XYZ file of C-alpha atoms in Angstrom:
393
model
C 110.920 58.423 119.753
C 108.949 56.192 117.331
C 110.047 56.211 113.677
C 108.708 59.180 111.637
C 106.888 58.459 108.390
C 108.901 58.073 105.201
C 106.638 60.733 103.692
C 108.096 63.323 106.067
C 111.704 62.150 106.023
C 111.775 62.058 102.211
C 110.786 65.719 101.729
C 114.413 66.853 102.069
C 116.416 63.618 101.725
C 119.830 65.311 101.494
C 119.294 67.296 104.662
C 119.889 70.462 102.607
C 117.104 72.587 101.160
C 119.053 75.313 99.353
C 118.378 77.982 101.955
C 121.577 77.571 103.995
C 123.202 80.856 102.906
C 120.005 82.772 103.605
C 119.529 81.166 107.028
C 123.118 81.979 107.970
C 122.691 85.594 106.814
C 119.486 86.023 108.804
C 121.080 84.491 111.896
C 123.960 86.927 111.697
C 121.694 89.899 111.015
C 119.451 88.985 113.942
C 122.584 88.900 116.120
C 123.247 92.521 115.200
C 125.586 92.207 112.220
C 124.991 94.617 109.319
C 124.026 92.183 106.536
C 122.337 93.176 103.272
C 119.852 90.362 102.683
C 119.149 89.865 98.970
C 118.391 86.159 99.304
C 114.651 86.175 99.954
C 111.576 87.446 98.124
C 109.852 89.259 100.977
C 108.919 92.894 100.424
C 110.864 95.512 102.333
C 107.688 97.605 102.568
C 104.499 96.966 104.503
C 101.150 95.842 103.156
C 99.181 98.825 101.742
C 97.518 100.794 104.527
C 94.088 100.372 102.961
C 94.373 96.594 103.266
C 95.519 96.843 106.877
C 92.592 99.119 107.707
C 90.194 96.705 106.005
C 91.506 93.929 108.249
C 91.191 96.040 111.416
C 87.657 96.961 110.415
C 86.786 93.307 109.825
C 88.080 92.371 113.278
C 86.015 95.112 114.890
C 82.954 94.005 112.942
C 83.203 90.550 114.503
C 84.683 88.611 111.600
C 86.121 86.024 114.006
C 84.395 82.816 112.957
C 84.792 79.709 110.821
C 84.571 80.376 107.105
C 83.436 78.440 104.047
C 85.869 75.648 103.234
C 86.493 76.930 99.708
C 86.666 80.563 100.827
C 83.991 83.076 101.734
C 81.759 83.947 98.742
C 83.040 87.526 98.568
C 86.665 86.362 98.424
C 86.005 83.687 95.804
C 84.136 86.204 93.665
C 87.075 88.609 93.853
C 89.523 85.815 93.042
C 87.371 84.766 90.082
C 87.376 88.307 88.707
C 91.153 88.492 89.060
C 91.522 85.092 87.367
C 89.379 86.365 84.506
C 91.555 89.449 84.199
C 94.869 87.589 84.346
C 93.894 84.941 81.792
C 91.225 86.558 79.619
C 89.017 83.520 80.257
C 85.671 84.168 81.945
C 85.973 82.498 85.346
C 83.012 81.859 87.658
C 83.531 81.648 91.410
C 82.961 77.893 91.259
C 86.299 77.538 89.468
C 88.413 79.038 92.257
C 89.293 77.852 95.735
C 91.085 79.863 98.411
C 94.186 78.513 100.154
C 96.541 79.798 102.888
C 99.160 81.138 100.493
C 100.620 80.131 97.155
C 102.616 77.225 98.612
C 99.433 75.682 100.002
C 97.864 76.155 96.568
C 100.781 74.309 94.963
C 100.558 71.521 97.547
C 96.825 71.162 96.927
C 97.342 71.084 93.153
C 99.945 68.323 93.428
C 97.772 66.314 95.817
C 94.822 66.700 93.444
C 96.616 65.457 90.328
C 99.245 62.922 91.406
C 98.995 59.609 93.208
C 101.855 57.928 95.023
C 104.101 56.457 92.340
C 102.772 58.625 89.529
C 105.073 60.995 87.676
C 105.376 64.689 86.877
C 107.714 66.822 84.788
C 109.111 69.960 86.431
C 110.610 72.719 84.316
C 113.741 74.202 85.884
C 115.048 76.466 87.226
C 112.262 76.139 89.749
C 111.212 77.539 93.105
C 113.045 75.676 95.844
C 109.934 74.045 97.383
C 108.865 72.195 94.226
C 110.810 68.929 94.758
C 109.716 68.573 98.381
C 106.091 69.171 97.410
C 106.171 66.226 95.010
C 107.998 64.046 97.520
C 105.325 64.862 100.114
C 102.780 63.389 97.696
C 104.886 60.258 97.158
C 105.155 61.187 93.477
C 108.113 60.801 91.161
C 109.303 63.719 89.072
C 111.771 64.476 86.324
C 113.448 67.862 86.089
C 113.807 69.293 82.586
C 116.345 72.078 82.554
C 116.031 75.173 80.411
C 119.172 76.684 78.916
C 120.644 79.924 80.199
C 121.781 80.711 76.654
C 118.116 80.602 75.571
C 117.027 83.006 78.282
C 115.664 80.053 80.301
C 112.828 79.514 77.813
C 111.354 75.968 78.011
C 111.651 73.588 75.079
C 108.538 71.478 74.483
C 110.566 68.755 72.785
C 112.800 68.308 75.821
C 109.756 68.217 78.095
C 108.025 65.644 75.907
C 111.110 63.431 76.001
C 110.674 63.225 79.782
C 107.031 62.115 79.589
C 106.439 58.523 80.756
C 103.387 56.258 80.661
C 102.657 57.212 84.290
C 103.155 60.957 83.788
C 100.169 62.945 84.984
C 101.283 66.581 85.124
C 103.757 69.246 84.059
C 104.691 72.115 86.379
C 105.812 75.478 84.995
C 106.351 78.930 86.519
C 106.077 82.170 84.527
C 107.165 84.854 85.286
C 109.780 82.578 86.717
C 111.355 82.388 90.142
C 114.386 82.440 90.274
C 115.288 83.605 86.758
C 112.696 86.307 86.115
C 112.159 84.766 82.653
C 108.741 85.334 81.095
C 107.827 82.392 78.891
C 106.991 83.258 75.292
C 103.726 82.430 73.556
C 105.558 79.938 71.342
C 106.995 78.127 74.368
C 103.613 77.958 76.107
C 101.836 76.807 72.964
C 104.348 73.980 72.590
C 103.752 72.848 76.180
C 99.970 73.137 75.739
C 100.135 70.985 72.629
C 101.912 68.129 74.376
C 99.517 68.376 77.356
C 96.591 67.903 74.981
C 98.239 65.036 73.079
C 99.313 63.171 76.224
C 96.222 64.070 78.281
C 98.233 65.781 81.025
C 97.449 68.336 83.692
C 99.370 71.595 83.436
C 100.191 73.139 86.813
C 100.940 76.787 86.095
C 102.503 78.825 88.901
C 101.638 82.437 88.070
C 102.162 84.201 91.395
C 104.337 86.873 89.709
C 101.874 87.617 86.908
C 101.550 91.326 87.790
C 105.326 91.828 87.851
C 106.239 91.036 84.257
C 107.762 93.489 81.802
C 105.168 92.500 79.185
C 101.496 91.484 79.039
C 100.946 88.268 80.985
C 99.900 85.179 79.039
C 98.383 82.362 81.058
C 98.433 78.941 79.343
C 94.873 78.565 80.635
C 93.872 80.965 77.840
C 95.185 78.711 75.069
C 92.759 76.487 73.103
C 91.319 73.560 75.106
C 93.602 74.283 78.077
C 91.130 75.661 80.634
C 89.880 72.111 81.229
C 93.349 70.767 82.056
C 95.162 73.738 83.605
C 95.429 74.485 87.320
C 96.696 78.000 87.986
C 98.524 78.612 91.260
C 98.181 82.190 92.438
C 98.828 84.331 95.490
C 98.345 87.825 96.890
C 101.822 87.772 98.443
C 103.649 89.473 95.599
C 100.923 91.305 93.679
C 99.264 92.921 96.703
C 102.198 93.080 99.139
C 100.687 90.475 101.492
C 103.386 87.860 102.064
C 102.613 87.303 105.741
C 98.845 87.189 105.320
C 98.944 83.776 103.614
C 96.281 84.221 100.951
C 96.477 82.188 97.760
C 94.121 80.421 95.423
C 93.750 77.862 92.664
C 91.862 78.315 89.426
C 90.781 74.922 88.062
C 87.866 73.053 86.478
C 84.813 73.256 88.721
C 84.651 69.509 89.327
C 88.222 69.512 90.639
C 87.504 72.539 92.829
C 84.657 70.560 94.382
C 87.046 67.747 95.234
C 89.610 70.189 96.601
C 87.000 71.575 98.965
C 87.149 68.185 100.664
C 90.932 68.519 100.760
C 90.570 71.842 102.570
C 88.284 70.113 105.056
C 91.084 67.811 106.215
C 93.969 70.271 105.860
C 93.202 73.941 106.482
C 89.517 73.907 107.483
C 89.185 77.262 105.757
C 90.909 80.626 106.079
C 90.734 83.226 108.876
C 87.523 85.223 108.640
C 88.897 88.754 109.080
C 91.834 88.140 106.718
C 89.442 86.817 104.072
C 87.389 90.027 104.145
C 90.485 92.216 104.040
C 91.885 90.218 101.110
C 88.599 90.493 99.230
C 88.573 94.268 99.652
C 92.207 94.485 98.515
C 91.355 92.513 95.374
C 88.200 94.498 94.684
C 90.149 97.760 94.814
C 93.571 96.649 93.542
C 95.215 98.063 96.654
C 98.915 98.529 95.916
C 99.042 96.476 92.700
C 100.149 99.156 90.239
C 102.515 100.768 92.741
C 104.215 97.460 93.595
C 104.643 96.530 89.925
C 106.158 99.935 89.147
C 108.457 99.744 92.161
C 109.988 96.437 91.100
C 110.287 97.493 87.472
C 112.240 100.537 88.647
C 114.447 98.502 90.949
C 115.213 96.023 88.192
C 116.340 98.844 85.926
C 118.461 100.454 88.647
C 120.264 97.221 89.531
C 120.873 96.197 85.927
C 122.181 99.654 85.100
C 124.521 99.474 88.108
C 126.167 96.256 86.903
C 126.107 97.116 83.210
C 129.523 96.782 81.634
C 130.800 94.117 84.009
C 131.924 91.664 81.355
C 132.630 88.875 83.856
C 128.920 88.349 84.542
C 125.879 87.948 82.304
C 122.215 88.653 82.989
C 119.945 85.684 82.243
C 116.171 85.965 81.955
C 115.160 88.718 84.382
C 112.233 90.108 82.354
C 109.841 89.962 85.306
C 109.235 88.998 88.903
C 111.243 90.276 91.853
C 114.656 88.862 90.998
C 117.670 89.173 88.755
C 119.582 86.052 87.725
C 123.306 86.487 87.109
C 125.635 84.038 85.414
C 128.866 84.113 87.436
C 130.292 80.853 86.067
C 133.206 82.621 84.345
C 134.368 83.722 87.792
C 133.382 80.726 89.904
C 131.457 77.699 88.595
C 130.607 76.706 92.180
C 127.771 79.144 92.839
C 127.372 78.003 96.443
C 131.032 78.722 97.172
C 130.628 82.110 95.473
C 127.561 82.955 97.589
C 129.269 81.989 100.841
C 132.396 83.968 99.942
C 130.315 87.007 98.940
C 128.526 86.884 102.280
C 131.801 86.668 104.198
C 133.620 89.340 102.223
C 130.922 91.927 101.490
C 128.154 91.096 103.992
C 125.609 90.539 101.211
C 123.529 87.368 100.971
C 122.300 85.970 97.638
C 120.815 82.623 96.697
C 123.035 80.088 94.908
C 121.489 79.231 91.550
C 121.870 75.496 92.146
C 119.189 75.800 94.846
C 116.734 75.982 91.946
C 117.975 73.195 89.683
C 121.196 71.804 88.267
C 121.323 74.002 85.174
C 121.101 77.113 87.338
C 124.477 76.159 88.817
C 126.988 78.862 88.107
C 124.338 81.534 88.732
C 123.210 83.606 91.675
C 119.737 85.005 92.307
C 119.478 88.611 93.469
C 116.287 89.656 95.237
C 115.074 93.159 94.414
C 113.319 93.477 97.781
C 115.394 96.427 98.930
C 115.267 100.175 98.190
C 117.137 101.417 95.143
C 120.094 102.935 97.084
C 120.642 99.570 98.824
C 120.545 97.752 95.493
C 123.064 100.217 94.052
C 125.348 99.661 97.030
C 124.965 95.881 96.699
C 125.862 96.139 93.010
C 128.955 98.149 93.920
C 129.979 95.514 96.467
C 129.355 92.762 93.920
C 131.599 94.424 91.344
C 134.316 94.967 93.954
C 134.028 91.378 95.133
C 134.272 90.044 91.586
C 137.391 92.093 90.944
C 139.063 90.841 94.102
C 137.853 87.289 93.626
C 139.340 87.077 90.157
C 142.723 88.275 91.444
C 142.646 85.667 94.201
C 141.580 82.949 91.783
C 144.411 83.876 89.470
């Protein structure tokens, strides 16, 4: 065949994307093997019935047509109200644009702020798609690692040291995937200060904002930050709608206008019936409180189940859908640990190094299983650690 573009071949230059353990686990489970999959952040429960019924009703009402490029007015209004609530900053509908999921929102934000050859700073640990998203834009990026010993809180001084003359943006994620860390006000204020001084965009991935153990603080709410912050959001986690692919960006109105043109040549708008169902779900908060409470309970159950295991340490894990465990005292090679755990105990977890170098020596546990399953997985983990240490010795 003719040669593919370098833009496509550079997205995953190593040929590995960090998902190998998960893919292997899913392949084996689909073949009939009894595998406990704790390596992916997809809910084990269905979308709230009210949202499903809203979608069915929209289909029956004939919502089958092209939609506004930036999102139907009802959906944008609902997204604006939710943006106002999550940040405390009054947000008109002209400052939001709908996208097919949070990843599409991230891709649009990167395309809107970075040219080929320009530079961004990415705070790690990070969601596994971040590097490929920058490569797809032809942009350079520097990863600034947070320290596990500091609860994965970002250090503004370390971020500033990575800023170059061609730096255009900083990307952060709080509550964080994979660590579950919720960034403190002091950390966010430090990042906001350097964004103002260096005239940088702040790309703030806040898709887990409803799942934190404390009140959410969006950096968009900090002084003079609304004009330079792009918030990436999604209904996948908050409303239990992973497969519906509904996300949005909150950004200055002028940038939203430009991004409408981006939607023209990329998505050409969202499905009509899904847009109406999503709007109704936002208007009525279908499932939001229940989902947040469910994950808070699961986090407590899992952490209680592993409490007292002095070979492992919990890092971050104040919010989101995950628990991050430091297993470096047992096995510094987190990928080897994850593969061995899958083989021995039939449980899949994500190697920490999938999310950045400093997350090496950690594993990410997804809480997307019922509490009895999480308790059983914790029991298997403790058994595996005990046996693994004897073998290592």
